[in-house]
């Protein structure tokens, strides 16, 4: 937590121990900084106060580890590192990028798959296809875990929030019954991937969530390393578990993009380095436009580069779904979108039931923040 007036007019004099008496969402290092900041904070104070009333809802998850991953993380009684260490998942495989220890690790498309896997028993992860097709829409983590026969002490939701957020976005904008609309391939443009680049195997779960279609995901963003630009990865099966004799070991593999099976595989990922507005024409040169654009944890109000990207999305006239860590970030984003497009949202800000169930460490607000916490659409 930082002083809300850090760098505002004068240096901070100590830790931010003085919380706003009205909203309790921000804190200050001194009375002086609180008074200096009021002219700015008064515009957001009432809104933040309303958001603080929803803290219990934000922290509501069905898992046996919920208290540990929410309240204890926020109160610094636990950390991501300690949480993963207790589950023997710290700094291994796809879990490597779930704490600060993995921040300095470089991404390599082939190394990421060589080290890929859940590092969990088969009973605790979706390492092979579902036992039954979905008979109804998934509306919560409880629904998903029951369908995939995974116990609620399994931490796989910490990684699966990426594909489940895509699934929820499609449902939320009314594209749930896809097969009549899309003949054979669902095309998704996925903007701004970061830690997902070390967790690409989790996107194989899309074949279970959206059966009967080939799914093409174009991942576009400045954080894609230069050596990964243009890489195509075909996921023909699910990320494997840790058991040597499990059936997933005999069927899971990454196919070379040149072979026929790769072209017909259920989920294909292609990586593009750069901003969406700069790369869009290259991406669609040899294919058709996307059915949906998805931008997780977008931070629209924080980055000027979003202005031309929003204009590009408006021009191609397809649904675009965004997520962010907290409701306030979404509010600021919607103001930016409206100023650029002159249009209101097609989907108002709403809580994502498939947000990551572990609080973000060092949040700038006292309101708990979660990866993919809220979604909205233009």
mmCIF file of C-alpha atoms in Angstrom:
data_model
loop_
_atom_site.group_PDB
_atom_site.id
_atom_site.type_symbol
_atom_site.label_atom_id
_atom_site.label_comp_id
_atom_site.label_asym_id
_atom_site.label_seq_id
_atom_site.Cartn_x
_atom_site.Cartn_y
_atom_site.Cartn_z
ATOM 1 C CA UNK A 1 0.000 0.000 0.000
ATOM 2 C CA UNK A 2 1.298 3.425 -0.983
ATOM 3 C CA UNK A 3 0.315 6.891 0.175
ATOM 4 C CA UNK A 4 -2.496 8.012 -2.145
ATOM 5 C CA UNK A 5 -0.740 11.366 -2.512
ATOM 6 C CA UNK A 6 2.703 9.929 -3.223
ATOM 7 C CA UNK A 7 4.559 12.368 -5.478
ATOM 8 C CA UNK A 8 1.566 14.719 -5.441
ATOM 9 C CA UNK A 9 3.297 17.917 -4.263
ATOM 10 C CA UNK A 10 5.815 16.981 -1.584
ATOM 11 C CA UNK A 11 7.725 13.823 -0.535
ATOM 12 C CA UNK A 12 6.062 11.331 1.794
ATOM 13 C CA UNK A 13 7.145 11.522 5.433
ATOM 14 C CA UNK A 14 6.452 7.913 6.400
ATOM 15 C CA UNK A 15 4.254 4.881 5.788
ATOM 16 C CA UNK A 16 0.580 5.430 4.831
ATOM 17 C CA UNK A 17 -1.109 4.791 8.166
ATOM 18 C CA UNK A 18 -3.870 7.419 7.969
ATOM 19 C CA UNK A 19 -6.907 6.115 6.093
ATOM 20 C CA UNK A 20 -9.616 8.317 4.609
ATOM 21 C CA UNK A 21 -12.346 8.571 7.229
ATOM 22 C CA UNK A 22 -15.124 8.478 4.630
ATOM 23 C CA UNK A 23 -14.268 5.714 2.161
ATOM 24 C CA UNK A 24 -11.455 3.874 4.031
ATOM 25 C CA UNK A 25 -10.183 2.794 0.619
ATOM 26 C CA UNK A 26 -7.046 4.955 0.500
ATOM 27 C CA UNK A 27 -4.410 5.947 3.057
ATOM 28 C CA UNK A 28 -1.944 8.780 3.578
ATOM 29 C CA UNK A 29 1.412 9.287 5.197
ATOM 30 C CA UNK A 30 0.314 12.501 6.940
ATOM 31 C CA UNK A 31 -2.523 14.940 7.510
ATOM 32 C CA UNK A 32 -0.742 17.357 5.161
ATOM 33 C CA UNK A 33 -0.817 14.907 2.278
ATOM 34 C CA UNK A 34 -4.430 14.011 2.989
ATOM 35 C CA UNK A 35 -5.462 17.678 2.808
ATOM 36 C CA UNK A 36 -3.406 18.288 -0.330
ATOM 37 C CA UNK A 37 -4.988 15.284 -2.033
ATOM 38 C CA UNK A 38 -8.596 16.049 -1.119
ATOM 39 C CA UNK A 39 -9.244 18.212 -4.192
ATOM 40 C CA UNK A 40 -8.555 15.103 -6.285
ATOM 41 C CA UNK A 41 -9.871 12.413 -3.945
ATOM 42 C CA UNK A 42 -13.257 14.065 -3.350
ATOM 43 C CA UNK A 43 -14.211 13.158 -6.947
ATOM 44 C CA UNK A 44 -13.758 9.439 -6.234
ATOM 45 C CA UNK A 45 -14.384 9.170 -2.490
ATOM 46 C CA UNK A 46 -18.108 8.385 -2.590
ATOM 47 C CA UNK A 47 -17.611 5.910 -5.406
ATOM 48 C CA UNK A 48 -14.830 4.118 -3.509
ATOM 49 C CA UNK A 49 -16.968 4.070 -0.364
ATOM 50 C CA UNK A 50 -19.670 2.228 -2.307
ATOM 51 C CA UNK A 51 -17.112 -0.226 -3.685
ATOM 52 C CA UNK A 52 -15.780 -0.927 -0.178
ATOM 53 C CA UNK A 53 -19.239 -2.184 0.810
ATOM 54 C CA UNK A 54 -18.740 -5.116 -1.592
ATOM 55 C CA UNK A 55 -15.537 -6.460 -0.025
ATOM 56 C CA UNK A 56 -17.207 -9.595 1.353
ATOM 57 C CA UNK A 57 -18.624 -10.383 -2.096
ATOM 58 C CA UNK A 58 -15.200 -9.945 -3.712
ATOM 59 C CA UNK A 59 -13.673 -12.366 -1.199
ATOM 60 C CA UNK A 60 -16.410 -14.975 -1.605
ATOM 61 C CA UNK A 61 -14.953 -18.187 -3.062
ATOM 62 C CA UNK A 62 -15.899 -21.832 -2.415
ATOM 63 C CA UNK A 63 -12.370 -23.159 -1.902
ATOM 64 C CA UNK A 64 -10.923 -24.654 1.264
ATOM 65 C CA UNK A 65 -8.008 -22.214 0.893
ATOM 66 C CA UNK A 66 -10.175 -19.078 0.481
ATOM 67 C CA UNK A 67 -9.271 -17.433 3.815
ATOM 68 C CA UNK A 68 -5.590 -18.042 3.168
ATOM 69 C CA UNK A 69 -5.682 -16.661 -0.382
ATOM 70 C CA UNK A 70 -7.858 -13.622 0.298
ATOM 71 C CA UNK A 71 -7.909 -12.104 3.784
ATOM 72 C CA UNK A 72 -4.516 -13.449 4.865
ATOM 73 C CA UNK A 73 -2.854 -12.255 1.649
ATOM 74 C CA UNK A 74 -4.392 -8.783 2.083
ATOM 75 C CA UNK A 75 -3.258 -8.671 5.722
ATOM 76 C CA UNK A 76 0.227 -9.914 4.745
ATOM 77 C CA UNK A 77 -0.095 -12.978 6.946
ATOM 78 C CA UNK A 78 0.475 -15.022 3.783
ATOM 79 C CA UNK A 79 2.152 -14.383 0.447
ATOM 80 C CA UNK A 80 1.874 -15.956 -2.965
ATOM 81 C CA UNK A 81 5.259 -17.554 -2.434
ATOM 82 C CA UNK A 82 4.258 -19.149 0.873
ATOM 83 C CA UNK A 83 0.900 -20.274 -0.528
ATOM 84 C CA UNK A 84 2.545 -22.035 -3.478
ATOM 85 C CA UNK A 85 5.383 -23.435 -1.361
ATOM 86 C CA UNK A 86 2.907 -25.213 0.921
ATOM 87 C CA UNK A 87 1.486 -26.925 -2.152
ATOM 88 C CA UNK A 88 4.901 -27.764 -3.628
ATOM 89 C CA UNK A 89 4.076 -25.592 -6.638
ATOM 90 C CA UNK A 90 6.456 -22.715 -6.010
ATOM 91 C CA UNK A 91 8.551 -21.774 -9.039
ATOM 92 C CA UNK A 92 7.734 -24.906 -11.041
ATOM 93 C CA UNK A 93 6.085 -25.313 -14.436
ATOM 94 C CA UNK A 94 3.135 -23.047 -15.123
ATOM 95 C CA UNK A 95 3.136 -21.883 -11.494
ATOM 96 C CA UNK A 96 6.483 -20.127 -11.975
ATOM 97 C CA UNK A 97 4.875 -16.827 -12.921
ATOM 98 C CA UNK A 98 2.356 -16.702 -10.074
ATOM 99 C CA UNK A 99 4.666 -14.873 -7.682
ATOM 100 C CA UNK A 100 7.378 -12.236 -7.818
ATOM 101 C CA UNK A 101 10.046 -14.933 -8.034
ATOM 102 C CA UNK A 102 9.040 -15.556 -11.628
ATOM 103 C CA UNK A 103 9.122 -11.904 -12.702
ATOM 104 C CA UNK A 104 12.710 -12.141 -13.899
ATOM 105 C CA UNK A 105 12.264 -15.478 -15.666
ATOM 106 C CA UNK A 106 12.452 -15.144 -19.435
ATOM 107 C CA UNK A 107 9.775 -16.685 -21.650
ATOM 108 C CA UNK A 108 10.682 -19.308 -24.210
ATOM 109 C CA UNK A 109 7.861 -20.913 -26.134
ATOM 110 C CA UNK A 110 9.521 -24.326 -26.243
ATOM 111 C CA UNK A 111 10.934 -24.235 -22.701
ATOM 112 C CA UNK A 112 7.500 -23.260 -21.378
ATOM 113 C CA UNK A 113 6.036 -26.464 -22.779
ATOM 114 C CA UNK A 114 9.028 -28.594 -21.855
ATOM 115 C CA UNK A 115 8.471 -27.534 -18.236
ATOM 116 C CA UNK A 116 4.722 -27.448 -18.654
ATOM 117 C CA UNK A 117 2.236 -29.289 -16.490
ATOM 118 C CA UNK A 118 0.138 -28.996 -13.386
ATOM 119 C CA UNK A 119 2.615 -30.604 -10.937
ATOM 120 C CA UNK A 120 -0.485 -31.987 -9.208
ATOM 121 C CA UNK A 121 -2.103 -35.447 -8.935
ATOM 122 C CA UNK A 122 -4.527 -36.320 -11.728
ATOM 123 C CA UNK A 123 -7.428 -36.116 -9.270
ATOM 124 C CA UNK A 124 -6.662 -32.423 -8.640
ATOM 125 C CA UNK A 125 -6.312 -31.067 -12.182
ATOM 126 C CA UNK A 126 -7.996 -31.227 -15.597
ATOM 127 C CA UNK A 127 -5.239 -33.219 -17.329
ATOM 128 C CA UNK A 128 -7.648 -34.974 -19.718
ATOM 129 C CA UNK A 129 -11.062 -34.313 -21.188
ATOM 130 C CA UNK A 130 -14.270 -33.993 -19.159
ATOM 131 C CA UNK A 131 -16.295 -37.093 -18.322
ATOM 132 C CA UNK A 132 -19.416 -35.407 -19.710
ATOM 133 C CA UNK A 133 -20.245 -32.499 -21.988
ATOM 134 C CA UNK A 134 -21.615 -29.340 -20.430
ATOM 135 C CA UNK A 135 -25.358 -29.635 -19.971
ATOM 136 C CA UNK A 136 -25.825 -26.099 -18.656
ATOM 137 C CA UNK A 137 -23.954 -22.828 -18.450
ATOM 138 C CA UNK A 138 -21.206 -22.638 -15.831
ATOM 139 C CA UNK A 139 -21.884 -19.726 -13.468
ATOM 140 C CA UNK A 140 -19.337 -20.208 -10.679
ATOM 141 C CA UNK A 141 -16.127 -21.950 -9.672
ATOM 142 C CA UNK A 142 -18.307 -24.473 -7.830
ATOM 143 C CA UNK A 143 -20.049 -25.344 -11.099
ATOM 144 C CA UNK A 144 -16.730 -25.786 -12.881
ATOM 145 C CA UNK A 145 -15.071 -27.890 -10.162
ATOM 146 C CA UNK A 146 -18.132 -30.167 -9.909
ATOM 147 C CA UNK A 147 -18.248 -30.637 -13.688
ATOM 148 C CA UNK A 148 -14.518 -31.439 -13.908
ATOM 149 C CA UNK A 149 -14.646 -33.605 -10.738
ATOM 150 C CA UNK A 150 -11.916 -31.566 -9.009
ATOM 151 C CA UNK A 151 -11.843 -31.213 -5.192
ATOM 152 C CA UNK A 152 -12.180 -27.726 -3.743
ATOM 153 C CA UNK A 153 -8.736 -27.886 -2.153
ATOM 154 C CA UNK A 154 -7.113 -27.861 -5.610
ATOM 155 C CA UNK A 155 -5.477 -24.514 -6.535
ATOM 156 C CA UNK A 156 -5.939 -24.934 -10.321
ATOM 157 C CA UNK A 157 -8.346 -21.972 -10.420
ATOM 158 C CA UNK A 158 -5.291 -19.741 -9.930
ATOM 159 C CA UNK A 159 -4.303 -20.594 -13.519
ATOM 160 C CA UNK A 160 -7.639 -21.533 -15.064
ATOM 161 C CA UNK A 161 -9.081 -18.051 -14.577
ATOM 162 C CA UNK A 162 -7.597 -17.208 -18.012
ATOM 163 C CA UNK A 163 -9.678 -19.654 -20.123
ATOM 164 C CA UNK A 164 -12.676 -19.438 -17.785
ATOM 165 C CA UNK A 165 -12.737 -15.650 -18.176
ATOM 166 C CA UNK A 166 -12.822 -16.141 -21.959
ATOM 167 C CA UNK A 167 -15.717 -18.578 -21.495
ATOM 168 C CA UNK A 168 -17.569 -16.147 -19.217
ATOM 169 C CA UNK A 169 -16.978 -13.223 -21.604
ATOM 170 C CA UNK A 170 -18.528 -15.194 -24.474
ATOM 171 C CA UNK A 171 -21.545 -16.063 -22.320
ATOM 172 C CA UNK A 172 -21.910 -12.523 -20.973
ATOM 173 C CA UNK A 173 -22.198 -10.880 -24.401
ATOM 174 C CA UNK A 174 -24.730 -13.426 -25.629
ATOM 175 C CA UNK A 175 -22.475 -15.582 -27.818
ATOM 176 C CA UNK A 176 -23.019 -18.672 -25.686
ATOM 177 C CA UNK A 177 -24.756 -20.750 -28.369
ATOM 178 C CA UNK A 178 -21.890 -20.486 -30.842
ATOM 179 C CA UNK A 179 -22.324 -23.411 -33.206
ATOM 180 C CA UNK A 180 -25.228 -21.969 -35.265
ATOM 181 C CA UNK A 181 -23.340 -18.676 -35.719
ATOM 182 C CA UNK A 182 -19.862 -20.037 -36.423
ATOM 183 C CA UNK A 183 -19.395 -22.803 -38.964
ATOM 184 C CA UNK A 184 -16.112 -24.325 -37.839
ATOM 185 C CA UNK A 185 -13.692 -21.917 -36.157
ATOM 186 C CA UNK A 186 -14.002 -19.443 -33.288
ATOM 187 C CA UNK A 187 -11.510 -16.611 -33.759
ATOM 188 C CA UNK A 188 -10.413 -14.742 -30.633
ATOM 189 C CA UNK A 189 -8.036 -11.779 -30.523
ATOM 190 C CA UNK A 190 -6.505 -11.705 -27.046
ATOM 191 C CA UNK A 191 -4.770 -8.445 -26.137
ATOM 192 C CA UNK A 192 -1.932 -7.709 -23.719
ATOM 193 C CA UNK A 193 -0.786 -11.162 -22.516
ATOM 194 C CA UNK A 194 1.862 -11.049 -19.796
ATOM 195 C CA UNK A 195 2.238 -13.909 -17.311
ATOM 196 C CA UNK A 196 -0.041 -16.010 -19.541
ATOM 197 C CA UNK A 197 2.965 -16.395 -21.853
ATOM 198 C CA UNK A 198 4.396 -18.851 -19.340
ATOM 199 C CA UNK A 199 1.032 -20.562 -18.801
ATOM 200 C CA UNK A 200 -0.130 -21.142 -22.371
ATOM 201 C CA UNK A 201 -1.010 -24.777 -21.663
ATOM 202 C CA UNK A 202 -4.079 -23.731 -19.645
ATOM 203 C CA UNK A 203 -5.745 -22.490 -22.841
ATOM 204 C CA UNK A 204 -6.204 -26.130 -23.861
ATOM 205 C CA UNK A 205 -9.162 -26.119 -21.461
ATOM 206 C CA UNK A 206 -11.066 -24.056 -24.047
ATOM 207 C CA UNK A 207 -11.677 -27.273 -26.010
ATOM 208 C CA UNK A 208 -13.657 -28.627 -23.049
ATOM 209 C CA UNK A 209 -15.476 -25.348 -22.412
ATOM 210 C CA UNK A 210 -16.352 -24.700 -26.070
ATOM 211 C CA UNK A 211 -16.618 -28.144 -27.690
ATOM 212 C CA UNK A 212 -17.263 -28.784 -31.359
ATOM 213 C CA UNK A 213 -15.276 -25.843 -32.718
ATOM 214 C CA UNK A 214 -11.687 -25.188 -33.643
ATOM 215 C CA UNK A 215 -10.537 -22.261 -31.542
ATOM 216 C CA UNK A 216 -7.948 -19.819 -32.870
ATOM 217 C CA UNK A 217 -6.464 -17.402 -30.340
ATOM 218 C CA UNK A 218 -4.217 -14.574 -31.532
ATOM 219 C CA UNK A 219 -2.272 -13.242 -28.532
ATOM 220 C CA UNK A 220 -1.089 -9.696 -29.239
ATOM 221 C CA UNK A 221 0.914 -7.391 -27.014
ATOM 222 C CA UNK A 222 4.183 -5.546 -26.383
ATOM 223 C CA UNK A 223 5.219 -8.083 -23.727
ATOM 224 C CA UNK A 224 5.479 -10.897 -26.264
ATOM 225 C CA UNK A 225 9.271 -11.405 -26.536
ATOM 226 C CA UNK A 226 10.846 -10.796 -29.900
ATOM 227 C CA UNK A 227 11.890 -14.434 -30.252
ATOM 228 C CA UNK A 228 8.256 -15.523 -29.806
ATOM 229 C CA UNK A 229 6.802 -13.141 -32.386
ATOM 230 C CA UNK A 230 4.925 -15.191 -34.981
ATOM 231 C CA UNK A 231 5.139 -18.473 -33.040
ATOM 232 C CA UNK A 232 2.186 -20.819 -33.580
ATOM 233 C CA UNK A 233 1.359 -23.423 -30.948
ATOM 234 C CA UNK A 234 -1.253 -26.124 -31.403
ATOM 235 C CA UNK A 235 -2.704 -27.682 -28.269
ATOM 236 C CA UNK A 236 -3.983 -31.131 -29.105
ATOM 237 C CA UNK A 237 -4.610 -32.125 -25.501
ATOM 238 C CA UNK A 238 -4.539 -30.952 -21.907
ATOM 239 C CA UNK A 239 -1.636 -29.986 -19.655
ATOM 240 C CA UNK A 240 -0.399 -33.169 -17.960
ATOM 241 C CA UNK A 241 -0.476 -34.032 -14.269
ATOM 242 C CA UNK A 242 2.489 -35.262 -12.225
ATOM 243 C CA UNK A 243 1.613 -38.976 -12.359
ATOM 244 C CA UNK A 244 3.810 -40.970 -14.733
ATOM 245 C CA UNK A 245 1.171 -43.609 -15.452
ATOM 246 C CA UNK A 246 -1.749 -41.268 -16.081
ATOM 247 C CA UNK A 247 -3.400 -41.469 -19.491
ATOM 248 C CA UNK A 248 -2.583 -37.793 -20.087
ATOM 249 C CA UNK A 249 1.097 -38.735 -20.555
ATOM 250 C CA UNK A 250 0.282 -40.834 -23.580
ATOM 251 C CA UNK A 251 -1.938 -38.293 -25.331
ATOM 252 C CA UNK A 252 -0.620 -34.829 -24.419
ATOM 253 C CA UNK A 253 1.844 -33.328 -26.836
ATOM 254 C CA UNK A 254 2.464 -30.111 -28.695
ATOM 255 C CA UNK A 255 2.145 -30.499 -32.440
ATOM 256 C CA UNK A 256 4.362 -28.835 -35.007
ATOM 257 C CA UNK A 257 2.357 -26.217 -36.919
ATOM 258 C CA UNK A 258 3.272 -27.768 -40.257
ATOM 259 C CA UNK A 259 1.496 -31.046 -39.761
ATOM 260 C CA UNK A 260 -2.094 -31.800 -40.659
ATOM 261 C CA UNK A 261 -3.164 -32.668 -37.114
ATOM 262 C CA UNK A 262 -1.951 -29.289 -35.899
ATOM 263 C CA UNK A 263 -4.100 -27.435 -38.394
ATOM 264 C CA UNK A 264 -7.197 -29.286 -37.229
ATOM 265 C CA UNK A 265 -6.409 -29.283 -33.494
ATOM 266 C CA UNK A 266 -8.982 -27.885 -31.110
ATOM 267 C CA UNK A 267 -6.975 -24.877 -29.864
ATOM 268 C CA UNK A 268 -4.333 -22.980 -31.817
ATOM 269 C CA UNK A 269 -2.403 -20.057 -30.345
ATOM 270 C CA UNK A 270 -0.362 -17.555 -32.336
ATOM 271 C CA UNK A 271 1.796 -14.863 -30.740
ATOM 272 C CA UNK A 272 2.312 -11.353 -32.064
ATOM 273 C CA UNK A 273 4.626 -8.739 -30.581
ATOM 274 C CA UNK A 274 3.403 -5.134 -30.625
ATOM 275 C CA UNK A 275 0.279 -3.073 -30.150
ATOM 276 C CA UNK A 276 -3.006 -4.316 -31.577
ATOM 277 C CA UNK A 277 -3.602 -1.239 -33.739
ATOM 278 C CA UNK A 278 -0.176 -1.717 -35.331
ATOM 279 C CA UNK A 279 -0.461 -5.478 -35.888
ATOM 280 C CA UNK A 280 -4.143 -5.878 -36.768
ATOM 281 C CA UNK A 281 -3.753 -5.729 -40.563
ATOM 282 C CA UNK A 282 -0.940 -8.319 -40.429
ATOM 283 C CA UNK A 283 -2.991 -10.661 -38.264
ATOM 284 C CA UNK A 284 -6.078 -10.668 -40.503
ATOM 285 C CA UNK A 285 -4.129 -10.610 -43.793
ATOM 286 C CA UNK A 286 -4.385 -14.367 -44.186
ATOM 287 C CA UNK A 287 -7.523 -14.911 -42.128
ATOM 288 C CA UNK A 288 -10.888 -13.391 -41.368
ATOM 289 C CA UNK A 289 -11.650 -10.799 -38.638
ATOM 290 C CA UNK A 290 -12.188 -12.021 -35.064
ATOM 291 C CA UNK A 291 -15.526 -12.989 -33.613
ATOM 292 C CA UNK A 292 -14.530 -11.410 -30.302
ATOM 293 C CA UNK A 293 -11.710 -9.305 -28.842
ATOM 294 C CA UNK A 294 -10.715 -9.970 -25.231
ATOM 295 C CA UNK A 295 -8.345 -7.814 -23.164
ATOM 296 C CA UNK A 296 -7.659 -9.186 -19.661
ATOM 297 C CA UNK A 297 -6.521 -6.814 -16.898
ATOM 298 C CA UNK A 298 -6.432 -4.105 -19.543
ATOM 299 C CA UNK A 299 -5.578 -0.972 -17.531
ATOM 300 C CA UNK A 300 -7.109 1.232 -20.219
ATOM 301 C CA UNK A 301 -6.905 4.441 -18.169
ATOM 302 C CA UNK A 302 -3.231 3.855 -17.358
ATOM 303 C CA UNK A 303 -1.781 3.474 -20.869
ATOM 304 C CA UNK A 304 -2.120 6.054 -23.702
ATOM 305 C CA UNK A 305 -1.516 3.281 -26.254
ATOM 306 C CA UNK A 306 -5.102 2.145 -25.679
ATOM 307 C CA UNK A 307 -6.499 5.177 -27.537
ATOM 308 C CA UNK A 308 -5.612 3.971 -31.067
ATOM 309 C CA UNK A 309 -6.419 0.387 -30.065
ATOM 310 C CA UNK A 310 -9.939 1.383 -28.962
ATOM 311 C CA UNK A 311 -10.344 3.219 -32.248
ATOM 312 C CA UNK A 312 -9.230 0.080 -34.111
ATOM 313 C CA UNK A 313 -11.729 -2.081 -32.221
ATOM 314 C CA UNK A 314 -14.517 0.384 -32.938
ATOM 315 C CA UNK A 315 -13.656 0.269 -36.632
ATOM 316 C CA UNK A 316 -13.801 -3.523 -36.963
ATOM 317 C CA UNK A 317 -17.204 -3.628 -35.221
ATOM 318 C CA UNK A 318 -16.858 -6.815 -33.170
ATOM 319 C CA UNK A 319 -17.632 -7.308 -29.466
ATOM 320 C CA UNK A 320 -14.709 -6.400 -27.215
ATOM 321 C CA UNK A 321 -14.641 -7.573 -23.605
ATOM 322 C CA UNK A 322 -12.229 -6.095 -21.061
ATOM 323 C CA UNK A 323 -11.380 -7.050 -17.500
ATOM 324 C CA UNK A 324 -9.476 -5.333 -14.722
ATOM 325 C CA UNK A 325 -8.291 -5.865 -11.175
ATOM 326 C CA UNK A 326 -10.887 -3.695 -9.431
ATOM 327 C CA UNK A 327 -14.125 -1.860 -10.079
ATOM 328 C CA UNK A 328 -12.470 1.563 -9.922
ATOM 329 C CA UNK A 329 -10.064 0.686 -12.744
ATOM 330 C CA UNK A 330 -13.074 -0.418 -14.810
ATOM 331 C CA UNK A 331 -14.888 2.841 -14.071
ATOM 332 C CA UNK A 332 -11.918 4.899 -15.243
ATOM 333 C CA UNK A 333 -11.636 2.696 -18.328
ATOM 334 C CA UNK A 334 -15.277 3.193 -19.267
ATOM 335 C CA UNK A 335 -14.823 6.963 -19.068
ATOM 336 C CA UNK A 336 -11.888 6.670 -21.485
ATOM 337 C CA UNK A 337 -13.844 4.431 -23.882
ATOM 338 C CA UNK A 338 -16.807 6.791 -23.918
ATOM 339 C CA UNK A 339 -14.585 9.809 -24.597
ATOM 340 C CA UNK A 340 -12.939 7.967 -27.529
ATOM 341 C CA UNK A 341 -15.997 6.323 -29.078
ATOM 342 C CA UNK A 342 -18.833 8.569 -27.915
ATOM 343 C CA UNK A 343 -20.732 5.403 -27.030
ATOM 344 C CA UNK A 344 -21.844 3.734 -23.816
ATOM 345 C CA UNK A 345 -20.836 0.195 -22.868
ATOM 346 C CA UNK A 346 -22.654 -2.725 -24.481
ATOM 347 C CA UNK A 347 -22.073 -4.715 -21.272
ATOM 348 C CA UNK A 348 -21.937 -2.781 -17.980
ATOM 349 C CA UNK A 349 -19.279 -3.442 -15.360
ATOM 350 C CA UNK A 350 -19.962 -6.711 -13.572
ATOM 351 C CA UNK A 351 -18.166 -9.048 -11.185
ATOM 352 C CA UNK A 352 -16.468 -11.972 -12.920
ATOM 353 C CA UNK A 353 -17.388 -15.241 -11.137
ATOM 354 C CA UNK A 354 -14.201 -16.748 -12.587
ATOM 355 C CA UNK A 355 -11.787 -14.122 -11.247
ATOM 356 C CA UNK A 356 -8.542 -15.490 -9.876
ATOM 357 C CA UNK A 357 -9.211 -16.552 -6.262
ATOM 358 C CA UNK A 358 -6.014 -15.072 -4.840
ATOM 359 C CA UNK A 359 -5.769 -11.396 -3.919
ATOM 360 C CA UNK A 360 -3.207 -9.191 -5.605
ATOM 361 C CA UNK A 361 -0.329 -8.347 -3.292
ATOM 362 C CA UNK A 362 0.535 -4.682 -2.701
ATOM 363 C CA UNK A 363 -2.770 -3.334 -3.981
ATOM 364 C CA UNK A 364 -2.922 0.494 -4.257
ATOM 365 C CA UNK A 365 -6.319 0.413 -2.515
ATOM 366 C CA UNK A 366 -7.700 -1.267 0.584
ATOM 367 C CA UNK A 367 -10.346 -2.792 -1.680
ATOM 368 C CA UNK A 368 -9.181 -6.334 -2.500
ATOM 369 C CA UNK A 369 -7.981 -6.684 -6.091
ATOM 370 C CA UNK A 370 -8.071 -9.887 -8.137
ATOM 371 C CA UNK A 371 -6.825 -10.745 -11.598
ATOM 372 C CA UNK A 372 -9.756 -10.556 -14.058
ATOM 373 C CA UNK A 373 -11.961 -9.341 -11.216
ATOM 374 C CA UNK A 374 -14.547 -7.327 -13.176
ATOM 375 C CA UNK A 375 -15.536 -7.409 -16.831
ATOM 376 C CA UNK A 376 -17.274 -4.985 -19.209
ATOM 377 C CA UNK A 377 -17.678 -4.681 -22.966
ATOM 378 C CA UNK A 378 -17.924 -2.190 -25.794
#
